[in-house]
PDB file of C-alpha atoms and ligand atoms in Angstrom:
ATOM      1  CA  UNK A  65      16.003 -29.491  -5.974  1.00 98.00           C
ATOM      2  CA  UNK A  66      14.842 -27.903  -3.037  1.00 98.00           C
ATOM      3  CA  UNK A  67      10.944 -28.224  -2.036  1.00 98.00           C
ATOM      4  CA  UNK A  68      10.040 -25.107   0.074  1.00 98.00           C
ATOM      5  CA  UNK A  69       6.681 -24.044   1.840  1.00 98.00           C
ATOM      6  CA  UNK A  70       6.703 -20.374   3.076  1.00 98.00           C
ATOM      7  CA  UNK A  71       7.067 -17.172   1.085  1.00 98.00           C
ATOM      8  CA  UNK A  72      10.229 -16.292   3.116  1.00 98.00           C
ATOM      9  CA  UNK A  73      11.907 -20.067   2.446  1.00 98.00           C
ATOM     10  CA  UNK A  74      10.935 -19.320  -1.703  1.00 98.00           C
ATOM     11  CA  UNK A  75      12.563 -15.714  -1.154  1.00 98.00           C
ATOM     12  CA  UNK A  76      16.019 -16.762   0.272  1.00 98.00           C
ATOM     13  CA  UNK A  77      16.379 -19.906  -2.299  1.00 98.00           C
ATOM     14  CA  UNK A  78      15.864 -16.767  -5.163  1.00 98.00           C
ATOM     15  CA  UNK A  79      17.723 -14.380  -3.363  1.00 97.00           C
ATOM     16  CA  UNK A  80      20.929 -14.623  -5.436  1.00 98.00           C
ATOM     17  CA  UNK A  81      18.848 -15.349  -8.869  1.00 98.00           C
ATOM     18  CA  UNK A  82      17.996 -12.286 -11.662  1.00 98.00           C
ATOM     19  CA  UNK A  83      15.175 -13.957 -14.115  1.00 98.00           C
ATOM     20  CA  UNK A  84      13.396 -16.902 -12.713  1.00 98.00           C
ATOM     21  CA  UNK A  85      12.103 -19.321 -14.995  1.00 99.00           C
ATOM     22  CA  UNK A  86       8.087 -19.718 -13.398  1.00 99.00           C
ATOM     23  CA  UNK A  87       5.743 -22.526 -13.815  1.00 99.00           C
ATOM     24  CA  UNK A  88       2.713 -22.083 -11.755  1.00 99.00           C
ATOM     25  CA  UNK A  89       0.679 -25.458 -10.851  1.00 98.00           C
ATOM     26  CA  UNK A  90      -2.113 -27.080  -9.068  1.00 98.00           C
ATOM     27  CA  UNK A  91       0.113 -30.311  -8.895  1.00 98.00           C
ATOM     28  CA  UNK A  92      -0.745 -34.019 -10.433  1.00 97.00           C
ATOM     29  CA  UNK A  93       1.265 -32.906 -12.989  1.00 98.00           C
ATOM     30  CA  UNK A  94       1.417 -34.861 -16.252  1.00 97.00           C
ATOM     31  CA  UNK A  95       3.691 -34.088 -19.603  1.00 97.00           C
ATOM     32  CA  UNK A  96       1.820 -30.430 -20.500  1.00 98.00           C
ATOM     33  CA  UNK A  97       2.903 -29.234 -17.047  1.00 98.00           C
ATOM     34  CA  UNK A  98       6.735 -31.065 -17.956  1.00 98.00           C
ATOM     35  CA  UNK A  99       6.564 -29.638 -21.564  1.00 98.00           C
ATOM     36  CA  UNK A 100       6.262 -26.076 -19.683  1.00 98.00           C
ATOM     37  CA  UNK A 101       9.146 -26.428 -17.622  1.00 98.00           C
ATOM     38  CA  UNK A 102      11.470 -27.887 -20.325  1.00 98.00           C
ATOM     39  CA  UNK A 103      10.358 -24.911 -22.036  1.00 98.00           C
ATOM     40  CA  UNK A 104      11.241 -22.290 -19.421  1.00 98.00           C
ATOM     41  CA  UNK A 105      14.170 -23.365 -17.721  1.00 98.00           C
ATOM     42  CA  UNK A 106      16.494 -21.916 -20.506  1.00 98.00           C
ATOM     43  CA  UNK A 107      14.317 -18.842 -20.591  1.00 98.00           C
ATOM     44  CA  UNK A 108      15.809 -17.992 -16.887  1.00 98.00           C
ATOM     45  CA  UNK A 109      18.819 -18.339 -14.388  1.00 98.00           C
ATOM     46  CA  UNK A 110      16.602 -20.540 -11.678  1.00 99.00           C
ATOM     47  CA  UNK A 111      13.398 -23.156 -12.295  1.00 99.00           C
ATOM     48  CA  UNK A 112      10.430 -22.702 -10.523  1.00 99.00           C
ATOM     49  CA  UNK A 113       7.441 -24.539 -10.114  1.00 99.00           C
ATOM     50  CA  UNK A 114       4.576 -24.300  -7.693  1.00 99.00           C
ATOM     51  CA  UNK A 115       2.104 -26.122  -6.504  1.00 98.00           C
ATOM     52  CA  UNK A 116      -1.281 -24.718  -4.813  1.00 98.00           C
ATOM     53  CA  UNK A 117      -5.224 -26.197  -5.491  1.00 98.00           C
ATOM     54  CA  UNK A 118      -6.145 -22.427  -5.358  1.00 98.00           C
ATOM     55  CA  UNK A 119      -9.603 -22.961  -3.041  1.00 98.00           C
ATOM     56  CA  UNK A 120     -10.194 -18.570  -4.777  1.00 98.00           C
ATOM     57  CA  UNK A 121     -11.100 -20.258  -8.212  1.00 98.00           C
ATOM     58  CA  UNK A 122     -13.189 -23.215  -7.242  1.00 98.00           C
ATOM     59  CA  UNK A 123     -16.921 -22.925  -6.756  1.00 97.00           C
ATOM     60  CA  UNK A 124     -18.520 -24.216  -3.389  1.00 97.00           C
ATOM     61  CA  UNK A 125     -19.993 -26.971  -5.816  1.00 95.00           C
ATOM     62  CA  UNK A 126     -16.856 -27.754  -7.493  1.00 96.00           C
ATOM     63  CA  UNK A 127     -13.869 -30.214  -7.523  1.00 96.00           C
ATOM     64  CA  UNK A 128     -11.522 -28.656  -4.826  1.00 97.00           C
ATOM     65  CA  UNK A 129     -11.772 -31.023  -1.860  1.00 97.00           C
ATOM     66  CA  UNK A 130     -11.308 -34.139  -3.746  1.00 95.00           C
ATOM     67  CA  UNK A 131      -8.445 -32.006  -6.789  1.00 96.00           C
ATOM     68  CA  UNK A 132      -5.502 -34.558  -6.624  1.00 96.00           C
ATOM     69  CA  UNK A 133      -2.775 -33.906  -3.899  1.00 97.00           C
ATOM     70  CA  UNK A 134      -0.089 -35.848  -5.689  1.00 97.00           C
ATOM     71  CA  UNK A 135       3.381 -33.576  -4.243  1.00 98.00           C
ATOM     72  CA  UNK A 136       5.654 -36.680  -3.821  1.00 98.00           C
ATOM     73  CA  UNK A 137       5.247 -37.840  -7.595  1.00 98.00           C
ATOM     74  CA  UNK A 138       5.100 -34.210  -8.922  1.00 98.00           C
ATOM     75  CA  UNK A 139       8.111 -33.537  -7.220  1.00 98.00           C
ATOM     76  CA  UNK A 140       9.906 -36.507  -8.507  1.00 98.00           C
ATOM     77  CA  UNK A 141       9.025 -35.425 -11.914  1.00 98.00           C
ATOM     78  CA  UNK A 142       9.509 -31.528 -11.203  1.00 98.00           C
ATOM     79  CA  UNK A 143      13.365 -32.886 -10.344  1.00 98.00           C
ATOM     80  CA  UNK A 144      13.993 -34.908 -13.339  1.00 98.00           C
ATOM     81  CA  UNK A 145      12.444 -32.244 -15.860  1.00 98.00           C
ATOM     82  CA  UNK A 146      15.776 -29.939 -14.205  1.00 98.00           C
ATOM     83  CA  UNK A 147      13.099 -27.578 -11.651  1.00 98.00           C
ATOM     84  CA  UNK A 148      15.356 -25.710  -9.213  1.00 98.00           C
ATOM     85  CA  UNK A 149      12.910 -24.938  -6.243  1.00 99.00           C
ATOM     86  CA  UNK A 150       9.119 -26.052  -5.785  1.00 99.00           C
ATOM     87  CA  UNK A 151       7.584 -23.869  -3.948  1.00 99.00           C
ATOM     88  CA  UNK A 152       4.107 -25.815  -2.169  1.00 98.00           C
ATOM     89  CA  UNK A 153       2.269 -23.382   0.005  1.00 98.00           C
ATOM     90  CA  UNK A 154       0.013 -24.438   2.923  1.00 98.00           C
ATOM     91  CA  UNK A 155      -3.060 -22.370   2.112  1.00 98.00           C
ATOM     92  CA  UNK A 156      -1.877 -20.784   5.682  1.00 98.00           C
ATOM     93  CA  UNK A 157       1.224 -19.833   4.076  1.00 98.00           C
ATOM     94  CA  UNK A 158      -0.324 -18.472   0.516  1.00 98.00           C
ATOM     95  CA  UNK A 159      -3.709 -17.009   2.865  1.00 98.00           C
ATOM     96  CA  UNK A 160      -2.919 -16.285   6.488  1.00 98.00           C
ATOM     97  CA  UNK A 161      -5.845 -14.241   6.872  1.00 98.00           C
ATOM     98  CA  UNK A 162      -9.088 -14.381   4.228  1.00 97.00           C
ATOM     99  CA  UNK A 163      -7.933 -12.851   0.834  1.00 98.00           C
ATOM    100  CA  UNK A 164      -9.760  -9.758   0.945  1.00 98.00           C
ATOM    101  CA  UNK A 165      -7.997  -7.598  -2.068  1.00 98.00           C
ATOM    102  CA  UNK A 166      -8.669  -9.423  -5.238  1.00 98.00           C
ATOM    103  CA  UNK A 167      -7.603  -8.734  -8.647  1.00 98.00           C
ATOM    104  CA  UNK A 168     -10.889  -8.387 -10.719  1.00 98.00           C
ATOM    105  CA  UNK A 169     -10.029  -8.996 -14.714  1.00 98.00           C
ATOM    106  CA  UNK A 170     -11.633  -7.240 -17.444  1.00 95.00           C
ATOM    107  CA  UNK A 171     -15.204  -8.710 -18.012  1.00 96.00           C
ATOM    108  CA  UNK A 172     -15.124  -8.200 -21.780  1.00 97.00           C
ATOM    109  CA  UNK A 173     -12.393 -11.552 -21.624  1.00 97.00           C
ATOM    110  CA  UNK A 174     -13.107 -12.672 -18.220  1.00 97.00           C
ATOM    111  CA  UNK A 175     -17.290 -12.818 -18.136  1.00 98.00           C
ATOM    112  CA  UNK A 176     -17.413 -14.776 -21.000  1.00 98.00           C
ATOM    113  CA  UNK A 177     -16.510 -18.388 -21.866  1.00 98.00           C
ATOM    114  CA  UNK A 178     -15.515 -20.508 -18.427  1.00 98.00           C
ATOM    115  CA  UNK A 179     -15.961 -16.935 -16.831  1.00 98.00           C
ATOM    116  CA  UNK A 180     -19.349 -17.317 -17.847  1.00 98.00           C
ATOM    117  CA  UNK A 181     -19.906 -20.989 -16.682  1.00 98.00           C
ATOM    118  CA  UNK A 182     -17.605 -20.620 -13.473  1.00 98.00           C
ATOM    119  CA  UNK A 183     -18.064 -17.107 -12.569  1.00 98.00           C
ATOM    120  CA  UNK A 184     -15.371 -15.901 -10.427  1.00 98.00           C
ATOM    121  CA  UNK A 185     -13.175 -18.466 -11.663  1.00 98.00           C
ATOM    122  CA  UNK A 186     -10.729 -15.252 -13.499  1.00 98.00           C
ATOM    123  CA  UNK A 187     -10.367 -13.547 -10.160  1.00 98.00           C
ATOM    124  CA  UNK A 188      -9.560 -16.358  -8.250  1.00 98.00           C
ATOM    125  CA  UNK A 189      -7.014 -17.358 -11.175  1.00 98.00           C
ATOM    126  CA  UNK A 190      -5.683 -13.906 -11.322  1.00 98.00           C
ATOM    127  CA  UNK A 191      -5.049 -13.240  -7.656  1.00 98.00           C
ATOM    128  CA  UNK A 192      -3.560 -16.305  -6.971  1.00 99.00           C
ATOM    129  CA  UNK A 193      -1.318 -15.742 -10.027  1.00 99.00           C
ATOM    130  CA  UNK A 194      -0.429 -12.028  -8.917  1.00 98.00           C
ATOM    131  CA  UNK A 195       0.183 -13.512  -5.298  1.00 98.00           C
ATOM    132  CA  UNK A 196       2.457 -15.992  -6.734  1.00 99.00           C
ATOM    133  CA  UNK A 197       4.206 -13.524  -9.111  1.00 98.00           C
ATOM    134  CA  UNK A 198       4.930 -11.351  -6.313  1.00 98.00           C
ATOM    135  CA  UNK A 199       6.460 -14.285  -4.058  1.00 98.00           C
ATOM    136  CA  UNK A 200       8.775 -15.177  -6.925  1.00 98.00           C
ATOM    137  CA  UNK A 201       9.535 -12.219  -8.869  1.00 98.00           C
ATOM    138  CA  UNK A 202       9.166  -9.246  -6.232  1.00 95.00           C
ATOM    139  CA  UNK A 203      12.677  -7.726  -6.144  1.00 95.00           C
ATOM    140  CA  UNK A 204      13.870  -9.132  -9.683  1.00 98.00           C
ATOM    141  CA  UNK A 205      14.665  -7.316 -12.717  1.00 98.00           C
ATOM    142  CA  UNK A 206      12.667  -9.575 -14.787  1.00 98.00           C
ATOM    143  CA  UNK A 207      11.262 -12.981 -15.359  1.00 98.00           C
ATOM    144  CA  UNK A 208       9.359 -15.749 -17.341  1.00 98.00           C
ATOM    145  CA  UNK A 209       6.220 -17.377 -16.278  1.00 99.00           C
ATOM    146  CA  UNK A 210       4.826 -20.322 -18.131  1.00 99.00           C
ATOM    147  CA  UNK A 211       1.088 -21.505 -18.484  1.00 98.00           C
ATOM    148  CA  UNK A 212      -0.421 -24.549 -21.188  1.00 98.00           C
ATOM    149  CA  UNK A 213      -2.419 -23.451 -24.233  1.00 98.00           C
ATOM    150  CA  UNK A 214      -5.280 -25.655 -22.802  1.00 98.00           C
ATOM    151  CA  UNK A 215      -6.310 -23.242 -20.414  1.00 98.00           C
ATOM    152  CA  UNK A 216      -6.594 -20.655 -23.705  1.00 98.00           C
ATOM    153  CA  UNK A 217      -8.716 -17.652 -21.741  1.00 98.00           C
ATOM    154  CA  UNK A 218      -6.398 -18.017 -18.905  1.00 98.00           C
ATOM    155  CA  UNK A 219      -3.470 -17.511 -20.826  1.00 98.00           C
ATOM    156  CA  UNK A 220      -4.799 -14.713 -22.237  1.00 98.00           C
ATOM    157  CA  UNK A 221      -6.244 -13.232 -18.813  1.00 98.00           C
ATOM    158  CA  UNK A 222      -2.722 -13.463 -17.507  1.00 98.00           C
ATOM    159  CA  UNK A 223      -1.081 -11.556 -20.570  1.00 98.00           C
ATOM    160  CA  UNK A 224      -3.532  -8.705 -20.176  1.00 98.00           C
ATOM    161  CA  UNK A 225      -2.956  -8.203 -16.573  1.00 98.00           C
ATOM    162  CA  UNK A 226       1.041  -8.370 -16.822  1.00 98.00           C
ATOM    163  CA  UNK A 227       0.293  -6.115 -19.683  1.00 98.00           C
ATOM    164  CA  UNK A 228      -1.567  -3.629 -17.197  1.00 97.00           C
ATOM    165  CA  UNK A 229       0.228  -3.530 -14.172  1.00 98.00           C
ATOM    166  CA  UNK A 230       3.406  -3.334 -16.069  1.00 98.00           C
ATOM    167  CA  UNK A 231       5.081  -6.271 -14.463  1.00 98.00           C
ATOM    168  CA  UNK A 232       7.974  -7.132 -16.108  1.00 98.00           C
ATOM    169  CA  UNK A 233       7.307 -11.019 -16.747  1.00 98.00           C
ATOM    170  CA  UNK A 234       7.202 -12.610 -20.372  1.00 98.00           C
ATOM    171  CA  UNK A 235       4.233 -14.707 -21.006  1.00 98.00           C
ATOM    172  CA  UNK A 236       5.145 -17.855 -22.078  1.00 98.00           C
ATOM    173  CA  UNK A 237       1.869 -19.908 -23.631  1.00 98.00           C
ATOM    174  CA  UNK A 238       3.325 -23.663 -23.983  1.00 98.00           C
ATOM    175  CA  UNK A 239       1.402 -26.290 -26.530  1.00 98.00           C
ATOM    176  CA  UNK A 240      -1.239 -28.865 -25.517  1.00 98.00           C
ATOM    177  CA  UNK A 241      -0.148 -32.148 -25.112  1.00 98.00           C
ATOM    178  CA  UNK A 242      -2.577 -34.978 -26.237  1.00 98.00           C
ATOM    179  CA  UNK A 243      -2.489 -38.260 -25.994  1.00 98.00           C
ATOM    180  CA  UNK A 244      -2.143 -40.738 -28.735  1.00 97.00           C
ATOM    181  CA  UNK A 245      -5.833 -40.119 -29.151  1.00 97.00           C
ATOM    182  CA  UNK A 246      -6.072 -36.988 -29.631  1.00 97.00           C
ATOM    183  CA  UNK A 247      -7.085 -35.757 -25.443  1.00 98.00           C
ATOM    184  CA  UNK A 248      -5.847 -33.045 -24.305  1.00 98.00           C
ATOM    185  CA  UNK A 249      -3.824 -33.635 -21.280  1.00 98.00           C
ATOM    186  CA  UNK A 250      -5.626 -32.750 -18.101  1.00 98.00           C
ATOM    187  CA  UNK A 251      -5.043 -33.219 -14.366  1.00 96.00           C
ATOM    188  CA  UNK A 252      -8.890 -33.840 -14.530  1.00 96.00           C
ATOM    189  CA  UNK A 253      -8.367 -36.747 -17.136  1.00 97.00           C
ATOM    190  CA  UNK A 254      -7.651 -38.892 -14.073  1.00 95.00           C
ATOM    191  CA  UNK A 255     -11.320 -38.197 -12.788  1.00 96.00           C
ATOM    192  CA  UNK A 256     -12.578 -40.667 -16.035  1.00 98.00           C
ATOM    193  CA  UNK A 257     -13.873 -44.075 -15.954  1.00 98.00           C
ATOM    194  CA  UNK A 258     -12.279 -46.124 -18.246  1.00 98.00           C
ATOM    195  CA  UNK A 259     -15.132 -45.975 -20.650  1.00 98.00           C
ATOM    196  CA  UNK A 260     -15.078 -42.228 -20.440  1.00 98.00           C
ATOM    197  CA  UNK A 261     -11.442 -42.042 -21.602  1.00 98.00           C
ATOM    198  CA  UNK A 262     -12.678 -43.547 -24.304  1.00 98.00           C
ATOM    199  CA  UNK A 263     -15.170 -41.839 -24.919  1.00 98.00           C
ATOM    200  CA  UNK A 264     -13.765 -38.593 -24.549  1.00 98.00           C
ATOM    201  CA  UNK A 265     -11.779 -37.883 -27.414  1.00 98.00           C
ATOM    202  CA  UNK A 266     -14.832 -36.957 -29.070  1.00 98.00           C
ATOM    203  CA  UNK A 267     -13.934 -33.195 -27.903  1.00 98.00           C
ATOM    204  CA  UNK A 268     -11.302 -32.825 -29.691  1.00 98.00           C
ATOM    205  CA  UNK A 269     -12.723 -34.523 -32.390  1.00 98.00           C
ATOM    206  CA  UNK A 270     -15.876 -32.325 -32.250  1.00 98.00           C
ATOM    207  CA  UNK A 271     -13.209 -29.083 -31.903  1.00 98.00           C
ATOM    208  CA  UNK A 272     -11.659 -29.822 -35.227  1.00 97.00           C
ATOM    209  CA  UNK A 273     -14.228 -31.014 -37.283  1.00 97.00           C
ATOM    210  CA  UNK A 274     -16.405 -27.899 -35.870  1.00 97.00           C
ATOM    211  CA  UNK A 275     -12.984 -25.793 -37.390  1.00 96.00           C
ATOM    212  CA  UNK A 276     -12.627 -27.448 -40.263  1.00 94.00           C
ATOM    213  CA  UNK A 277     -16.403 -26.379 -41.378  1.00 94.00           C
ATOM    214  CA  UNK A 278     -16.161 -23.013 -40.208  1.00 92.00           C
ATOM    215  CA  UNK A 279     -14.311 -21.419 -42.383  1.00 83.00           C
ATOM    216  CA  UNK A 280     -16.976 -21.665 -45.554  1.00 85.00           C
ATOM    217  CA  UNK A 281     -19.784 -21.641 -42.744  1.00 87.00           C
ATOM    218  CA  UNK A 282     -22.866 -19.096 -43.706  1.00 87.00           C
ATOM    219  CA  UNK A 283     -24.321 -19.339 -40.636  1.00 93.00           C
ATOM    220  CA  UNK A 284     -21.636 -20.132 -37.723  1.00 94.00           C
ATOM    221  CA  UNK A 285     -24.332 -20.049 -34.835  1.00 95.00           C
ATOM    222  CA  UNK A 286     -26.125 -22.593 -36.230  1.00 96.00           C
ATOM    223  CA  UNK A 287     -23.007 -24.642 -37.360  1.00 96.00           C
ATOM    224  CA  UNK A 288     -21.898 -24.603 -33.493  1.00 98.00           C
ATOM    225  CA  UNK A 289     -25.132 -25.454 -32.360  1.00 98.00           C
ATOM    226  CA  UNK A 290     -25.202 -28.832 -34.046  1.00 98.00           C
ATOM    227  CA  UNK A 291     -21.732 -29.247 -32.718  1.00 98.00           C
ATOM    228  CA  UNK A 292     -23.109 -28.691 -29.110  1.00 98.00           C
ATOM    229  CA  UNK A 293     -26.135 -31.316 -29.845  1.00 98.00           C
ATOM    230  CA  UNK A 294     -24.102 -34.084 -31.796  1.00 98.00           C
ATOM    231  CA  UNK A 295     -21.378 -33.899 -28.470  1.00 98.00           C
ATOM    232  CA  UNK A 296     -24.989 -34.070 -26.513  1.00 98.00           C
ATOM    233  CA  UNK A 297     -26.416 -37.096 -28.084  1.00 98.00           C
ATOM    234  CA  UNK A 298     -23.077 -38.947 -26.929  1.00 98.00           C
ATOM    235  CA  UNK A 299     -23.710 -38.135 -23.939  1.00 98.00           C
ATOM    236  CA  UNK A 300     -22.071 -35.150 -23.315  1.00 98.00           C
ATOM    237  CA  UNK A 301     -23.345 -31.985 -21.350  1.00 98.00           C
ATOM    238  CA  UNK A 302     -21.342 -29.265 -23.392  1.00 98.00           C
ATOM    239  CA  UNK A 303     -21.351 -25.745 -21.985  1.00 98.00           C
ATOM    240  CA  UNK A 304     -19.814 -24.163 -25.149  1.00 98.00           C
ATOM    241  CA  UNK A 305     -18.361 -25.701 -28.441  1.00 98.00           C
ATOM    242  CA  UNK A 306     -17.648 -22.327 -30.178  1.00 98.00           C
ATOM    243  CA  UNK A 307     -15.404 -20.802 -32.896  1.00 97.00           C
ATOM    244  CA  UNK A 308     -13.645 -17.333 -31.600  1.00 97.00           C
ATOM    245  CA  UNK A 309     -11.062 -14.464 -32.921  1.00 96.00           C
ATOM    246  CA  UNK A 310      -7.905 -15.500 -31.603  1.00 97.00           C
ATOM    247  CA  UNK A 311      -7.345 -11.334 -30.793  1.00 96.00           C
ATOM    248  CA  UNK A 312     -10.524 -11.178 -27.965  1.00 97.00           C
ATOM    249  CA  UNK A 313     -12.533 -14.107 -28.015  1.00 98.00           C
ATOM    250  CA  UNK A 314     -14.919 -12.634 -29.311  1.00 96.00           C
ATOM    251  CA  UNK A 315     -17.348 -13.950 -31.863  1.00 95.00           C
ATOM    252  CA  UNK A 316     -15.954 -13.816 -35.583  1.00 92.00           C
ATOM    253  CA  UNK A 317     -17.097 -10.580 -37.524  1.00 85.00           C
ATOM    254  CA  UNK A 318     -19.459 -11.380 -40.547  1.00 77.00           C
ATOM    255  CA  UNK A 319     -17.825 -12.317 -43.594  1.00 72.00           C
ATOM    256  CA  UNK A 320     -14.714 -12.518 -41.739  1.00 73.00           C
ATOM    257  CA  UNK A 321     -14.184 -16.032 -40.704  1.00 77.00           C
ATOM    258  CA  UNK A 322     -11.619 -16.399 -43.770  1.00 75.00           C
ATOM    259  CA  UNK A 323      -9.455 -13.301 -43.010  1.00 80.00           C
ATOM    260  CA  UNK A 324      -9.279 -13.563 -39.121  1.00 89.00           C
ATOM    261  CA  UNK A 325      -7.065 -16.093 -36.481  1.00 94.00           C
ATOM    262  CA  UNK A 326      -9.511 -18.020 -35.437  1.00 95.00           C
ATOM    263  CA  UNK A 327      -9.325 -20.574 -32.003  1.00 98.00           C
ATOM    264  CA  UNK A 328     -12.491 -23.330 -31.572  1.00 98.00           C
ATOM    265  CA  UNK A 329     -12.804 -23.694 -27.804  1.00 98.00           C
ATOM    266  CA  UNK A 330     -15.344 -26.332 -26.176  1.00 98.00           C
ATOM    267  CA  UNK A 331     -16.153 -27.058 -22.494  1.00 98.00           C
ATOM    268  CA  UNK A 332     -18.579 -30.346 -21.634  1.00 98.00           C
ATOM    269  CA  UNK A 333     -18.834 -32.613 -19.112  1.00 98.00           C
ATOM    270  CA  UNK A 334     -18.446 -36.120 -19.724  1.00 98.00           C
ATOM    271  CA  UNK A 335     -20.135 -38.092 -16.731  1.00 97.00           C
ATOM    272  CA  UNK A 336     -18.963 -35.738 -13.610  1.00 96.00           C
ATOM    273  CA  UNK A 337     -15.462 -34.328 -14.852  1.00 97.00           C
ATOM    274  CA  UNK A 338     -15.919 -31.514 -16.915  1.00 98.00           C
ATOM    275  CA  UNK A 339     -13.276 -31.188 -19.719  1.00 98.00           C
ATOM    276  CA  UNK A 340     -11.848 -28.195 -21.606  1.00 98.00           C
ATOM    277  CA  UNK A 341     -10.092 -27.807 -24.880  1.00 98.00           C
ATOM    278  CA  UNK A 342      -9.399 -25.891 -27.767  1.00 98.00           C
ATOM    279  CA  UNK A 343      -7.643 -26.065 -31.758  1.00 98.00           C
ATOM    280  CA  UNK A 344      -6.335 -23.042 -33.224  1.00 97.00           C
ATOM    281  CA  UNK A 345      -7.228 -22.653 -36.705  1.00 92.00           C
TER     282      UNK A 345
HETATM  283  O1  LIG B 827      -3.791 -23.634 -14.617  1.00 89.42           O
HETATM  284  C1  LIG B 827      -3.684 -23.882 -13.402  1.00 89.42           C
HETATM  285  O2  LIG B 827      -3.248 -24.954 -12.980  1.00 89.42           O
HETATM  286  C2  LIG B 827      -4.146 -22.845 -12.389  1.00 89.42           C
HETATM  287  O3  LIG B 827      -5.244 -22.137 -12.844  1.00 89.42           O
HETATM  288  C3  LIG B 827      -3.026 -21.896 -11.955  1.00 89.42           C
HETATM  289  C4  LIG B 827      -2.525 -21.041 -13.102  1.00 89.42           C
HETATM  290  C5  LIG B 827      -1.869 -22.691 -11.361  1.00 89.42           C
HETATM  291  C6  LIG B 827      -3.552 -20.950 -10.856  1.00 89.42           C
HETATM  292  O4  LIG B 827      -4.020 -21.646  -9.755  1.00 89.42           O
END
């Protein structure tokens, strides 16, 4: 496995490749980032992985000076999951000079939800994904890129703009891993006291159980509501514990929560680490 750091390094490792296999990171990877590379390695004819804490999608308040730098471990990992090249940008190799042109998502999917609660988080996602895309796909016929259910909106931010600009990547949208519990694997997870961990399967238990009443729910709002203040009287601080069509996002029509794919998502913060997660149902 070869660990590279410019663009030009990642360009003449893929020179003689056709359909790179793609699985973009933040590092202090755990067994949903693994999962995702198992998963795409026999989608192409080289495994990539990178690994950037992309300073675009962090708030000046937020987690990005102390995010985990792990790239030893991840890259022993990266190697024994079969990953051909990791490609770990300097932010002077990713941004030599300020990143001026952004790409700005739809706000119908990108305002709402964690674009709501971290605004500007989608355009600092989505540029940093359309830089990477370019520095490992510019010049191929075709490719696969791999993200983690977990991050649901994002997966479905990145569809739409490979769907728009026509690039010609599949979207692959790999399964959350738990653990035993029932936790969503996070990077963040390793941000919890050990009384937190504990306590912090109570989102996903809050996710299903809010799903599970949904469907013969008369009055949803209210039903995620008491979701949001039963999470709350844990100790929580949730931002959103909602039930959504899979299709948008958007809020269930009336009288259609039987008929339509539904997803519960839920956002709270549990002491200082704020934790994401989400059950199709
Ligand atoms: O999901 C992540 O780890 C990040 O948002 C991503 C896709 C690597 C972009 O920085």
């Amino acid at each position: 496995m070869q660990i590279v750091h410019t663009i030009d390094e990642l360009r003449a490792q893929l020179k003689a490749f056709r359909r790179p296999a793609f699985v973009p990171t933040m590092g202090n990877l755990h067994e949903g980032h693994i999962a995702l590379v198992k998963q795409a390695r026999p989608l192409g004819d080289v495994t990539v992985s990178s690994i950037f804490v992309n300073r675009l999608q962090f708030a000046p308040h937020e987690d990005f000076d102390s995010y985990p730098r792990t790239l030893g471990a991840d890259a022993e990992r990266l190697e024994a999951a079969g990953c051909d090249v990791v490609f770990a940008p300097r932010e002077k190799d990713l941004y030599p000079e300020a990143q001026t042109f952004k790409v700005h998502p739809a706000t119908d999917l990108s305002d709402i939800l964690e674009g709501h609660f971290r605004p500007g988080f989608f355009i600092g996602v989505s540029t940093v994904v359309m830089k990477l895309f370019s520095c490992v796909f510019a010049g191929m016929p075709a490719g696969v890129a791999a993200f983690g259910k977990k991050d649901y909106q994002q997966v479905m931010v990145v569809r739409r703009m490979v769907q728009q600009f026509a690039l010609p990547i599949e979207i692959l949208a790999g399964e959350t891993q738990r653990a035993g519990d029932g936790l969503a694997l996070s990077s963040r997870n390793s941000y919890l006291a050990p009384a937190e961990r504990e306590e912090a399967v109570h989102l996903s238990q809050a996710l299903r159980a809010l799903g599970e009443a949904a469907r013969s729910a008369s009055d949803l709002p209210a039903l995620e509501a008491q979701a949001m203040h039963a999470l709350a009287r844990r100790g929580w601080k949730p931002d959103y514990l909602t039930v959504r069509r899979r299709a948008d996002l958007m809020p269930p029509r009336h009288g259609q929560l039987a008929a339509e794919p539904l997803v519960v998502l839920g956002a709270a913060k549990l002491g200082n680490t704020r934790l994401i997660d989400n059950l199709e149902i």
